[in-house]
Amino acid sequence: MASDETRTEARTETEPAAHQAQVPGTTPEAPGTRAWTTWTTRLLLLGIVLAAFNLRPAITSLGALLEEVRDGLGMSGSVAGLLTSVPPLCFAVFGVTAPRLARRFGPGAVVCAGMVAITAGLLIRPYAGGTAGFLAATALALMGIAVSNVLMPVIVKRFFPDRVGSMTGLYSMALAFGTSIAAAATVPVTNALGGHWQPGLAVWAVVGAAAILPWIPFVRPRKAPSTTSPARDASDGDGADGSTAEPATVRADRPAEPSAEQPPLRITRSRTAWALAVFFGLQATAAYITMGWMAQIFRDAGVSAGTAGLLLAVIMVMGVPLAFVIPRVATRLPHQGPIVLVLGVCGLAGYAGLYFAPAGGAWAWALLLGVSNCAFPLALTMVGMRASTGAGVAQLSAFAQSTGYLISIPGPLLVGVLYQHSGGWGLPIALMSALMVPQIVVGFLAGRDRTVEEEAAR
């Protein structure tokens, strides 16, 4: 299989460039002009960045205040472990519905609704009263995150087919930035708001509300200014999947759909799809254990609450530069296995340091674990590379993320149980280290130079 850029070049040789679609004599505001398509493309870019920024604060803000939330709601260690397992559970359950919702309402409308759900959940959960209400409101926010998680690679593949690597890096970088900001700022913001954990968690709803606005113009299908250019795709917003769009627009925007010549893709027949799903699940296990428990690990080692939040932020902020670099490097390699190996070795080294000297070398372990956590943008990049069509990317994204998040559910819960019954972090850290080995193995298999369409057709 050629690299993503090579496949794109082959496809775009038969397509006119976006800027060649400008119609002479039209006004700058008219559909089909350079000004109109540029404005819409920039709005879509802003929407992608803001949406990605909001895909993790609901989780890392809770991790920074987990001890205060446990005390305030009277949670045991096992219940807290269940709370840290809610994100992958919701991602698995709701993420699988994203492609169907996108076909029915359009991807822009679904992402916009996802941002509304995130905002509502973040605003409600601190004041819901009791553990059950807190879990329900958290699930509402995570439902919005789940559908947006799945649709981000689909939107990138559709509207920016010649920039999959750079666009994946852009929204992965925004996601990592939002993750780290929430981890670092939650404790100081809570202190500034009076020291109560409720407003410290609720304040992130403001950021979620800001992410709703750029997606509003993409809720309803709009007629595209051109039927062939990538810029036209961006300006059309959601006509690709909206049932009310004109037939010609639907055909022009929609990714390749199954037809008589192209039978439905049986994704479960692909070994690469399964390898990518397991890789996604194991890296998600490590990520959600980190987001849910790492600050507590440092605090139990004698680190102050503020410093523990900063250490968690360091782990997450490493994804800001690396999430932009890794996808670009990955799309230029025929096999992504070497990147998987480097990230895995960093993770093993970080866990070893955390076991032997959690406080003494805390900053070094945070850096190593931050590098290891960048398996997430690598997995998203491989989703775009392991499928050759837009429909294939949608199916692979839903399958890999939903299956992967199902795999990751027991991890954070098991860590909470081991912590409560062993009275320390030795066994949980040993579990984290053990899971890194199969992550490296399946990552190598998922990084092979092939597509799921080829494997499913055999």
CSV table of C-alpha atoms in Angstrom, one decimal:
chain,number,residue,atom,x,y,z
A,1,MET,CA,0.0,0.0,0.0
A,2,ALA,CA,1.3,3.4,-0.8
A,3,SER,CA,1.4,6.1,1.8
A,4,ASP,CA,-1.6,8.3,2.4
A,5,GLU,CA,-0.1,11.2,0.5
A,6,THR,CA,0.7,8.9,-2.5
A,7,ARG,CA,-2.8,7.6,-2.7
A,8,THR,CA,-4.1,11.2,-2.5
A,9,GLU,CA,-1.8,12.3,-5.3
A,10,ALA,CA,-3.1,9.5,-7.5
A,11,ARG,CA,-6.7,10.5,-6.8
A,12,THR,CA,-6.2,14.2,-7.2
A,13,GLU,CA,-4.6,13.9,-10.6
A,14,THR,CA,-8.1,13.6,-12.1
A,15,GLU,CA,-9.6,16.3,-10.0
A,16,PRO,CA,-9.3,20.1,-10.6
A,17,ALA,CA,-7.7,22.1,-7.8
A,18,ALA,CA,-9.9,23.9,-5.4
A,19,HIS,CA,-8.8,27.4,-6.5
A,20,GLN,CA,-9.6,26.6,-10.2
A,21,ALA,CA,-13.3,26.4,-9.3
A,22,GLN,CA,-13.6,30.2,-9.0
A,23,VAL,CA,-16.2,31.6,-11.4
A,24,PRO,CA,-15.1,34.9,-13.1
A,25,GLY,CA,-17.4,37.8,-12.6
A,26,THR,CA,-19.0,36.6,-9.3
A,27,THR,CA,-19.0,38.6,-6.2
A,28,PRO,CA,-16.6,37.6,-3.3
A,29,GLU,CA,-19.6,36.5,-1.2
A,30,ALA,CA,-21.2,34.3,-3.8
A,31,PRO,CA,-20.9,30.5,-3.6
A,32,GLY,CA,-18.1,29.3,-5.8
A,33,THR,CA,-15.8,32.3,-5.2
A,34,ARG,CA,-12.4,32.1,-3.5
A,35,ALA,CA,-13.5,34.3,-0.6
A,36,TRP,CA,-16.5,32.2,0.2
A,37,THR,CA,-14.8,28.9,0.2
A,38,THR,CA,-11.8,30.2,2.2
A,39,TRP,CA,-14.1,31.6,4.9
A,40,THR,CA,-16.0,28.3,5.2
A,41,THR,CA,-12.8,26.3,5.3
A,42,ARG,CA,-11.3,28.5,8.0
A,43,LEU,CA,-14.6,28.1,10.0
A,44,LEU,CA,-14.4,24.4,9.7
A,45,LEU,CA,-10.7,24.4,10.8
A,46,LEU,CA,-11.7,26.5,13.9
A,47,GLY,CA,-14.6,24.1,14.6
A,48,ILE,CA,-12.2,21.1,14.4
A,49,VAL,CA,-9.7,22.7,16.7
A,50,LEU,CA,-12.2,23.8,19.3
A,51,ALA,CA,-14.0,20.4,19.3
A,52,ALA,CA,-10.8,18.6,19.7
A,53,PHE,CA,-9.8,20.9,22.6
A,54,ASN,CA,-13.0,19.8,24.4
A,55,LEU,CA,-12.6,16.0,24.0
A,56,ARG,CA,-10.7,15.5,27.3
A,57,PRO,CA,-11.2,18.2,29.9
A,58,ALA,CA,-14.2,16.4,31.3
A,59,ILE,CA,-11.9,13.5,32.2
A,60,THR,CA,-8.6,15.2,33.2
A,61,SER,CA,-10.3,17.9,35.3
A,62,LEU,CA,-11.9,15.1,37.3
A,63,GLY,CA,-8.6,13.3,37.7
A,64,ALA,CA,-7.0,16.4,39.2
A,65,LEU,CA,-9.8,16.7,41.8
A,66,LEU,CA,-10.6,13.0,42.3
A,67,GLU,CA,-9.7,12.9,46.0
A,68,GLU,CA,-12.0,15.9,46.7
A,69,VAL,CA,-14.8,14.4,44.6
A,70,ARG,CA,-14.4,11.1,46.4
A,71,ASP,CA,-14.6,12.8,49.8
A,72,GLY,CA,-17.5,15.1,48.8
A,73,LEU,CA,-19.6,12.2,47.4
A,74,GLY,CA,-18.5,9.5,49.8
A,75,MET,CA,-16.9,7.2,47.1
A,76,SER,CA,-14.9,4.2,47.9
A,77,GLY,CA,-11.7,3.3,45.9
A,78,SER,CA,-13.7,0.7,43.9
A,79,VAL,CA,-16.4,3.2,43.1
A,80,ALA,CA,-13.8,5.7,42.1
A,81,GLY,CA,-12.3,3.0,39.8
A,82,LEU,CA,-15.7,2.5,38.3
A,83,LEU,CA,-15.9,6.3,37.7
A,84,THR,CA,-12.6,6.2,35.8
A,85,SER,CA,-14.0,3.3,33.7
A,86,VAL,CA,-17.0,5.3,32.6
A,87,PRO,CA,-15.2,7.2,29.8
A,88,PRO,CA,-14.2,4.1,27.8
A,89,LEU,CA,-17.6,2.5,28.4
A,90,CYS,CA,-19.4,5.5,27.0
A,91,PHE,CA,-17.0,5.8,24.1
A,92,ALA,CA,-17.6,2.1,23.2
A,93,VAL,CA,-21.4,2.3,23.6
A,94,PHE,CA,-22.1,5.6,21.9
A,95,GLY,CA,-19.1,5.7,19.5
A,96,VAL,CA,-20.5,2.9,17.4
A,97,THR,CA,-23.6,4.9,16.7
A,98,ALA,CA,-21.6,7.8,15.2
A,99,PRO,CA,-21.5,6.7,11.5
A,100,ARG,CA,-25.2,5.9,11.5
A,101,LEU,CA,-26.0,9.3,13.0
A,102,ALA,CA,-23.7,11.0,10.5
A,103,ARG,CA,-25.4,9.4,7.6
A,104,ARG,CA,-28.8,10.5,8.9
A,105,PHE,CA,-28.1,14.0,10.1
A,106,GLY,CA,-24.7,14.9,8.7
A,107,PRO,CA,-21.3,14.8,10.5
A,108,GLY,CA,-21.4,18.5,11.3
A,109,ALA,CA,-24.8,18.3,13.0
A,110,VAL,CA,-23.6,15.3,15.1
A,111,VAL,CA,-20.5,17.0,16.2
A,112,CYS,CA,-22.4,20.2,17.1
A,113,ALA,CA,-24.9,18.1,19.1
A,114,GLY,CA,-21.8,16.4,20.7
A,115,MET,CA,-20.5,19.8,21.9
A,116,VAL,CA,-23.9,20.6,23.3
A,117,ALA,CA,-23.9,17.3,25.3
A,118,ILE,CA,-20.4,18.0,26.6
A,119,THR,CA,-21.4,21.5,27.8
A,120,ALA,CA,-24.6,20.3,29.5
A,121,GLY,CA,-22.9,17.4,31.2
A,122,LEU,CA,-20.0,19.5,32.5
A,123,LEU,CA,-22.4,22.1,33.8
A,124,ILE,CA,-24.8,19.6,35.5
A,125,ARG,CA,-22.6,17.0,37.0
A,126,PRO,CA,-21.0,19.0,39.9
A,127,TYR,CA,-24.5,19.9,41.2
A,128,ALA,CA,-26.4,16.7,40.3
A,129,GLY,CA,-26.3,15.5,43.9
A,130,GLY,CA,-25.0,12.1,44.8
A,131,THR,CA,-22.8,9.6,43.0
A,132,ALA,CA,-25.6,8.4,40.7
A,133,GLY,CA,-26.4,11.9,39.4
A,134,PHE,CA,-22.7,12.6,39.0
A,135,LEU,CA,-22.2,9.5,37.0
A,136,ALA,CA,-25.3,10.2,34.8
A,137,ALA,CA,-24.2,13.8,34.0
A,138,THR,CA,-20.6,12.6,33.3
A,139,ALA,CA,-22.1,10.0,30.9
A,140,LEU,CA,-23.9,12.7,29.1
A,141,ALA,CA,-20.7,14.7,28.5
A,142,LEU,CA,-18.9,11.5,27.5
A,143,MET,CA,-21.6,10.6,25.0
A,144,GLY,CA,-20.8,13.9,23.2
A,145,ILE,CA,-17.1,13.1,23.3
A,146,ALA,CA,-17.7,9.6,21.9
A,147,VAL,CA,-19.5,10.6,18.7
A,148,SER,CA,-17.0,13.4,18.1
A,149,ASN,CA,-14.1,11.1,18.7
A,150,VAL,CA,-15.2,8.8,15.9
A,151,LEU,CA,-16.2,11.5,13.4
A,152,MET,CA,-13.0,13.5,13.6
A,153,PRO,CA,-11.0,11.1,11.3
A,154,VAL,CA,-14.0,10.9,9.0
A,155,ILE,CA,-14.3,14.7,8.6
A,156,VAL,CA,-10.5,15.0,8.0
A,157,LYS,CA,-10.5,12.3,5.4
A,158,ARG,CA,-13.5,13.8,3.6
A,159,PHE,CA,-12.8,17.5,3.6
A,160,PHE,CA,-8.9,17.4,3.7
A,161,PRO,CA,-8.0,14.3,1.7
A,162,ASP,CA,-4.6,15.6,0.7
A,163,ARG,CA,-3.7,16.7,4.2
A,164,VAL,CA,-4.6,13.7,6.4
A,165,GLY,CA,-1.3,13.7,8.3
A,166,SER,CA,-1.1,17.4,9.0
A,167,MET,CA,-4.8,17.7,9.9
A,168,THR,CA,-4.7,14.7,12.2
A,169,GLY,CA,-1.7,16.3,13.8
A,170,LEU,CA,-3.6,19.6,14.2
A,171,TYR,CA,-6.6,18.2,16.0
A,172,SER,CA,-4.5,15.7,18.0
A,173,MET,CA,-2.4,18.7,19.1
A,174,ALA,CA,-5.5,20.6,20.1
A,175,LEU,CA,-6.8,17.6,22.0
A,176,ALA,CA,-3.5,17.2,23.9
A,177,PHE,CA,-3.5,20.9,24.6
A,178,GLY,CA,-7.0,20.8,26.1
A,179,THR,CA,-6.1,17.7,28.1
A,180,SER,CA,-3.0,19.3,29.6
A,181,ILE,CA,-4.7,22.6,30.3
A,182,ALA,CA,-7.5,21.0,32.2
A,183,ALA,CA,-5.1,18.9,34.2
A,184,ALA,CA,-2.9,21.9,35.1
A,185,ALA,CA,-5.5,24.6,35.6
A,186,THR,CA,-8.3,22.8,37.5
A,187,VAL,CA,-6.7,22.9,40.9
A,188,PRO,CA,-5.6,26.6,40.7
A,189,VAL,CA,-9.0,27.6,39.2
A,190,THR,CA,-10.7,25.7,42.0
A,191,ASN,CA,-8.7,27.5,44.6
A,192,ALA,CA,-9.4,30.9,43.0
A,193,LEU,CA,-13.2,30.1,43.0
A,194,GLY,CA,-13.2,29.5,46.8
A,195,GLY,CA,-11.7,26.0,47.1
A,196,HIS,CA,-14.9,24.1,46.3
A,197,TRP,CA,-14.6,21.3,43.7
A,198,GLN,CA,-18.0,21.9,42.2
A,199,PRO,CA,-17.3,25.3,40.5
A,200,GLY,CA,-13.8,24.0,39.7
A,201,LEU,CA,-15.3,21.3,37.5
A,202,ALA,CA,-18.3,23.3,36.2
A,203,VAL,CA,-16.1,26.1,34.8
A,204,TRP,CA,-15.0,23.8,31.9
A,205,ALA,CA,-18.6,24.1,30.5
A,206,VAL,CA,-17.7,27.6,29.4
A,207,VAL,CA,-15.0,26.2,27.0
A,208,GLY,CA,-17.5,23.6,25.8
A,209,ALA,CA,-20.1,26.3,24.9
A,210,ALA,CA,-17.5,28.1,22.8
A,211,ALA,CA,-17.0,25.0,20.7
A,212,ILE,CA,-20.6,24.9,19.7
A,213,LEU,CA,-20.6,28.1,17.8
A,214,PRO,CA,-18.4,27.2,14.8
A,215,TRP,CA,-20.4,24.1,14.0
A,216,ILE,CA,-23.8,25.8,13.8
A,217,PRO,CA,-23.4,26.8,10.1
A,218,PHE,CA,-22.6,23.1,9.3
A,219,VAL,CA,-25.7,21.7,11.0
A,220,ARG,CA,-27.9,22.1,7.8
A,221,PRO,CA,-26.7,20.9,4.4
A,222,ARG,CA,-25.6,23.7,2.1
A,223,LYS,CA,-25.2,23.5,-1.6
A,224,ALA,CA,-21.6,23.2,-2.6
A,225,PRO,CA,-20.0,25.7,-4.9
A,226,SER,CA,-18.2,23.0,-6.9
A,227,THR,CA,-18.8,19.3,-7.4
A,228,THR,CA,-15.2,18.3,-7.6
A,229,SER,CA,-12.9,20.3,-5.4
A,230,PRO,CA,-11.8,19.6,-1.7
A,231,ALA,CA,-12.7,23.3,-0.9
A,232,ARG,CA,-16.2,22.6,-2.1
A,233,ASP,CA,-16.4,19.7,0.4
A,234,ALA,CA,-15.5,22.1,3.2
A,235,SER,CA,-18.0,24.7,2.2
A,236,ASP,CA,-20.8,22.2,1.9
A,237,GLY,CA,-20.6,21.3,5.5
A,238,ASP,CA,-22.8,18.3,6.0
A,239,GLY,CA,-24.4,17.7,2.6
A,240,ALA,CA,-22.4,14.6,2.4
A,241,ASP,CA,-24.7,12.8,4.7
A,242,GLY,CA,-27.8,14.9,5.1
A,243,SER,CA,-31.0,13.3,3.8
A,244,THR,CA,-32.4,16.6,2.6
A,245,ALA,CA,-29.5,17.5,0.4
A,246,GLU,CA,-29.9,17.6,-3.4
A,247,PRO,CA,-29.1,14.3,-5.1
A,248,ALA,CA,-26.2,15.7,-7.1
A,249,THR,CA,-24.7,17.3,-4.0
A,250,VAL,CA,-25.0,14.0,-2.0
A,251,ARG,CA,-23.3,12.1,-4.8
A,252,ALA,CA,-20.5,14.6,-5.0
A,253,ASP,CA,-19.8,14.9,-1.3
A,254,ARG,CA,-20.5,11.5,0.0
A,255,PRO,CA,-17.5,9.1,0.5
A,256,ALA,CA,-17.6,6.0,-1.7
A,257,GLU,CA,-20.7,4.0,-0.7
A,258,PRO,CA,-21.3,0.3,-1.3
A,259,SER,CA,-22.8,-0.5,-4.7
A,260,ALA,CA,-23.2,-3.4,-7.0
A,261,GLU,CA,-19.5,-3.1,-8.0
A,262,GLN,CA,-18.4,-2.4,-4.4
A,263,PRO,CA,-19.9,-4.9,-1.9
A,264,PRO,CA,-20.3,-3.8,1.7
A,265,LEU,CA,-17.0,-3.9,3.7
A,266,ARG,CA,-16.9,-6.7,6.2
A,267,ILE,CA,-14.5,-5.1,8.6
A,268,THR,CA,-14.4,-8.0,11.0
A,269,ARG,CA,-12.6,-10.1,8.3
A,270,SER,CA,-9.6,-7.8,8.4
A,271,ARG,CA,-6.7,-8.8,10.7
A,272,THR,CA,-5.4,-5.3,10.5
A,273,ALA,CA,-8.7,-3.9,11.7
A,274,TRP,CA,-8.6,-6.2,14.7
A,275,ALA,CA,-4.9,-5.4,15.4
A,276,LEU,CA,-5.7,-1.7,15.2
A,277,ALA,CA,-8.7,-2.1,17.5
A,278,VAL,CA,-6.7,-4.0,20.2
A,279,PHE,CA,-3.8,-1.4,19.9
A,280,PHE,CA,-6.4,1.4,20.3
A,281,GLY,CA,-7.8,-0.4,23.3
A,282,LEU,CA,-4.5,-0.9,25.1
A,283,GLN,CA,-3.3,2.6,24.5
A,284,ALA,CA,-6.7,3.9,25.7
A,285,THR,CA,-6.3,1.7,28.8
A,286,ALA,CA,-3.0,3.4,29.6
A,287,ALA,CA,-4.4,6.8,28.8
A,288,TYR,CA,-7.4,6.5,31.1
A,289,ILE,CA,-5.5,5.0,33.9
A,290,THR,CA,-3.1,7.9,33.6
A,291,MET,CA,-5.9,10.5,33.4
A,292,GLY,CA,-7.8,9.0,36.3
A,293,TRP,CA,-5.1,7.9,38.7
A,294,MET,CA,-1.7,9.4,37.9
A,295,ALA,CA,-2.3,12.6,40.0
A,296,GLN,CA,-3.3,10.4,42.9
A,297,ILE,CA,-0.2,8.2,42.5
A,298,PHE,CA,2.0,11.3,42.8
A,299,ARG,CA,0.0,12.6,45.7
A,300,ASP,CA,0.3,9.4,47.6
A,301,ALA,CA,4.1,9.5,47.0
A,302,GLY,CA,4.2,12.8,48.9
A,303,VAL,CA,3.8,15.3,46.1
A,304,SER,CA,1.4,18.2,46.8
A,305,ALA,CA,-1.9,18.4,45.0
A,306,GLY,CA,-0.9,21.4,42.9
A,307,THR,CA,2.3,19.8,41.8
A,308,ALA,CA,0.6,16.5,41.1
A,309,GLY,CA,-1.8,18.3,38.8
A,310,LEU,CA,1.2,19.9,37.0
A,311,LEU,CA,2.9,16.5,36.6
A,312,LEU,CA,-0.3,15.2,35.0
A,313,ALA,CA,-0.4,18.3,32.8
A,314,VAL,CA,3.2,17.6,31.7
A,315,ILE,CA,2.2,14.1,30.7
A,316,MET,CA,-0.6,15.5,28.6
A,317,VAL,CA,1.2,18.5,27.2
A,318,MET,CA,3.9,16.3,25.6
A,319,GLY,CA,1.1,15.4,23.2
A,320,VAL,CA,0.9,19.0,21.9
A,321,PRO,CA,4.1,19.0,19.8
A,322,LEU,CA,4.4,15.2,19.4
A,323,ALA,CA,0.8,14.9,18.2
A,324,PHE,CA,1.6,17.2,15.4
A,325,VAL,CA,4.9,15.6,14.5
A,326,ILE,CA,4.1,11.9,14.8
A,327,PRO,CA,1.2,11.8,12.3
A,328,ARG,CA,3.3,13.6,9.7
A,329,VAL,CA,6.2,11.1,10.2
A,330,ALA,CA,3.8,8.2,10.3
A,331,THR,CA,2.3,9.0,6.9
A,332,ARG,CA,5.7,9.0,5.3
A,333,LEU,CA,6.7,5.6,6.6
A,334,PRO,CA,5.5,2.3,4.9
A,335,HIS,CA,5.4,0.7,8.3
A,336,GLN,CA,4.6,2.5,11.6
A,337,GLY,CA,6.0,-0.3,13.8
A,338,PRO,CA,9.2,1.5,14.7
A,339,ILE,CA,7.2,4.4,16.1
A,340,VAL,CA,5.1,2.0,18.1
A,341,LEU,CA,8.3,0.5,19.6
A,342,VAL,CA,9.7,3.8,20.6
A,343,LEU,CA,6.5,4.9,22.4
A,344,GLY,CA,6.3,1.5,24.1
A,345,VAL,CA,9.8,1.6,25.4
A,346,CYS,CA,9.3,5.1,26.8
A,347,GLY,CA,6.2,3.8,28.6
A,348,LEU,CA,8.0,0.9,30.2
A,349,ALA,CA,10.8,3.2,31.3
A,350,GLY,CA,8.3,5.6,32.8
A,351,TYR,CA,6.5,2.9,34.7
A,352,ALA,CA,9.8,1.5,36.1
A,353,GLY,CA,10.8,4.9,37.4
A,354,LEU,CA,7.3,5.4,38.9
A,355,TYR,CA,7.7,2.0,40.7
A,356,PHE,CA,11.2,2.6,42.2
A,357,ALA,CA,11.3,6.4,42.7
A,358,PRO,CA,7.8,8.0,42.2
A,359,ALA,CA,8.6,11.3,43.9
A,360,GLY,CA,12.4,11.6,43.3
A,361,GLY,CA,12.2,11.4,39.5
A,362,ALA,CA,8.6,12.5,39.1
A,363,TRP,CA,9.3,15.0,36.3
A,364,ALA,CA,11.4,12.5,34.3
A,365,TRP,CA,8.7,9.8,34.6
A,366,ALA,CA,6.1,12.4,33.6
A,367,LEU,CA,8.0,13.2,30.4
A,368,LEU,CA,8.5,9.5,29.5
A,369,LEU,CA,4.9,8.7,30.1
A,370,GLY,CA,3.9,11.8,28.1
A,371,VAL,CA,5.8,10.5,25.1
A,372,SER,CA,4.2,7.0,25.5
A,373,ASN,CA,0.7,8.5,25.6
A,374,CYS,CA,1.2,9.8,22.0
A,375,ALA,CA,0.1,6.3,20.8
A,376,PHE,CA,-3.3,8.0,20.5
A,377,PRO,CA,-2.6,10.3,17.6
A,378,LEU,CA,-0.6,7.5,16.0
A,379,ALA,CA,-3.6,5.2,16.2
A,380,LEU,CA,-5.9,7.9,14.7
A,381,THR,CA,-3.4,8.4,11.9
A,382,MET,CA,-3.3,4.6,11.2
A,383,VAL,CA,-7.1,4.7,11.0
A,384,GLY,CA,-6.8,7.1,8.0
A,385,MET,CA,-4.0,5.1,6.4
A,386,ARG,CA,-5.4,1.6,6.8
A,387,ALA,CA,-8.5,2.3,4.7
A,388,SER,CA,-8.5,3.6,1.1
A,389,THR,CA,-12.0,5.1,0.9
A,390,GLY,CA,-14.1,7.5,3.0
A,391,ALA,CA,-16.6,4.8,3.8
A,392,GLY,CA,-13.8,2.5,4.8
A,393,VAL,CA,-12.4,5.1,7.2
A,394,ALA,CA,-15.8,5.6,8.8
A,395,GLN,CA,-16.2,1.9,9.4
A,396,LEU,CA,-12.7,1.4,10.6
A,397,SER,CA,-12.8,4.4,12.9
A,398,ALA,CA,-16.1,3.2,14.5
A,399,PHE,CA,-14.9,-0.4,14.8
A,400,ALA,CA,-11.4,0.3,16.1
A,401,GLN,CA,-12.6,3.0,18.6
A,402,SER,CA,-15.7,1.2,19.8
A,403,THR,CA,-14.0,-2.2,20.2
A,404,GLY,CA,-10.9,-0.6,21.6
A,405,TYR,CA,-12.8,1.3,24.2
A,406,LEU,CA,-14.6,-1.9,25.2
A,407,ILE,CA,-11.2,-3.5,25.7
A,408,SER,CA,-10.1,-0.6,27.9
A,409,ILE,CA,-13.0,-0.6,30.3
A,410,PRO,CA,-11.6,-3.1,32.9
A,411,GLY,CA,-8.2,-1.3,33.2
A,412,PRO,CA,-9.0,1.8,35.3
A,413,LEU,CA,-11.5,-0.2,37.4
A,414,LEU,CA,-9.0,-3.0,38.1
A,415,VAL,CA,-6.4,-0.4,39.1
A,416,GLY,CA,-8.8,1.0,41.7
A,417,VAL,CA,-9.5,-2.5,43.1
A,418,LEU,CA,-5.8,-3.4,43.3
A,419,TYR,CA,-5.1,-0.1,44.9
A,420,GLN,CA,-7.8,-0.5,47.5
A,421,HIS,CA,-7.0,-4.1,48.4
A,422,SER,CA,-3.2,-3.9,48.3
A,423,GLY,CA,-2.9,-0.6,50.0
A,424,GLY,CA,-0.3,0.7,47.5
A,425,TRP,CA,0.6,1.3,43.9
A,426,GLY,CA,3.0,-1.5,43.3
A,427,LEU,CA,0.5,-4.0,41.8
A,428,PRO,CA,-1.3,-1.3,39.7
A,429,ILE,CA,2.0,-0.1,38.2
A,430,ALA,CA,3.0,-3.7,37.5
A,431,LEU,CA,-0.3,-4.1,35.6
A,432,MET,CA,0.3,-1.0,33.6
A,433,SER,CA,3.8,-2.3,32.6
A,434,ALA,CA,2.5,-5.7,31.6
A,435,LEU,CA,-0.1,-4.3,29.3
A,436,MET,CA,2.5,-2.3,27.4
A,437,VAL,CA,4.0,-5.5,25.9
A,438,PRO,CA,1.0,-6.6,24.0
A,439,GLN,CA,0.4,-3.0,23.0
A,440,ILE,CA,3.7,-3.0,21.2
A,441,VAL,CA,3.0,-6.3,19.5
A,442,VAL,CA,-0.4,-5.5,18.1
A,443,GLY,CA,0.8,-2.0,17.2
A,444,PHE,CA,3.5,-3.6,14.9
A,445,LEU,CA,0.8,-5.7,13.2
A,446,ALA,CA,-1.5,-2.7,12.8
A,447,GLY,CA,1.3,-0.7,11.2
A,448,ARG,CA,1.8,-3.0,8.3
A,449,ASP,CA,1.5,-1.6,4.8
A,450,ARG,CA,-2.0,-2.8,3.8
A,451,THR,CA,-5.7,-1.7,3.8
A,452,VAL,CA,-8.7,-3.2,5.4
A,453,GLU,CA,-10.5,-3.2,2.0
A,454,GLU,CA,-7.8,-5.5,0.6
A,455,GLU,CA,-8.0,-7.9,3.5
A,456,ALA,CA,-11.8,-8.0,3.7
A,457,ALA,CA,-12.1,-8.8,0.0
A,458,ARG,CA,-9.9,-11.9,0.2
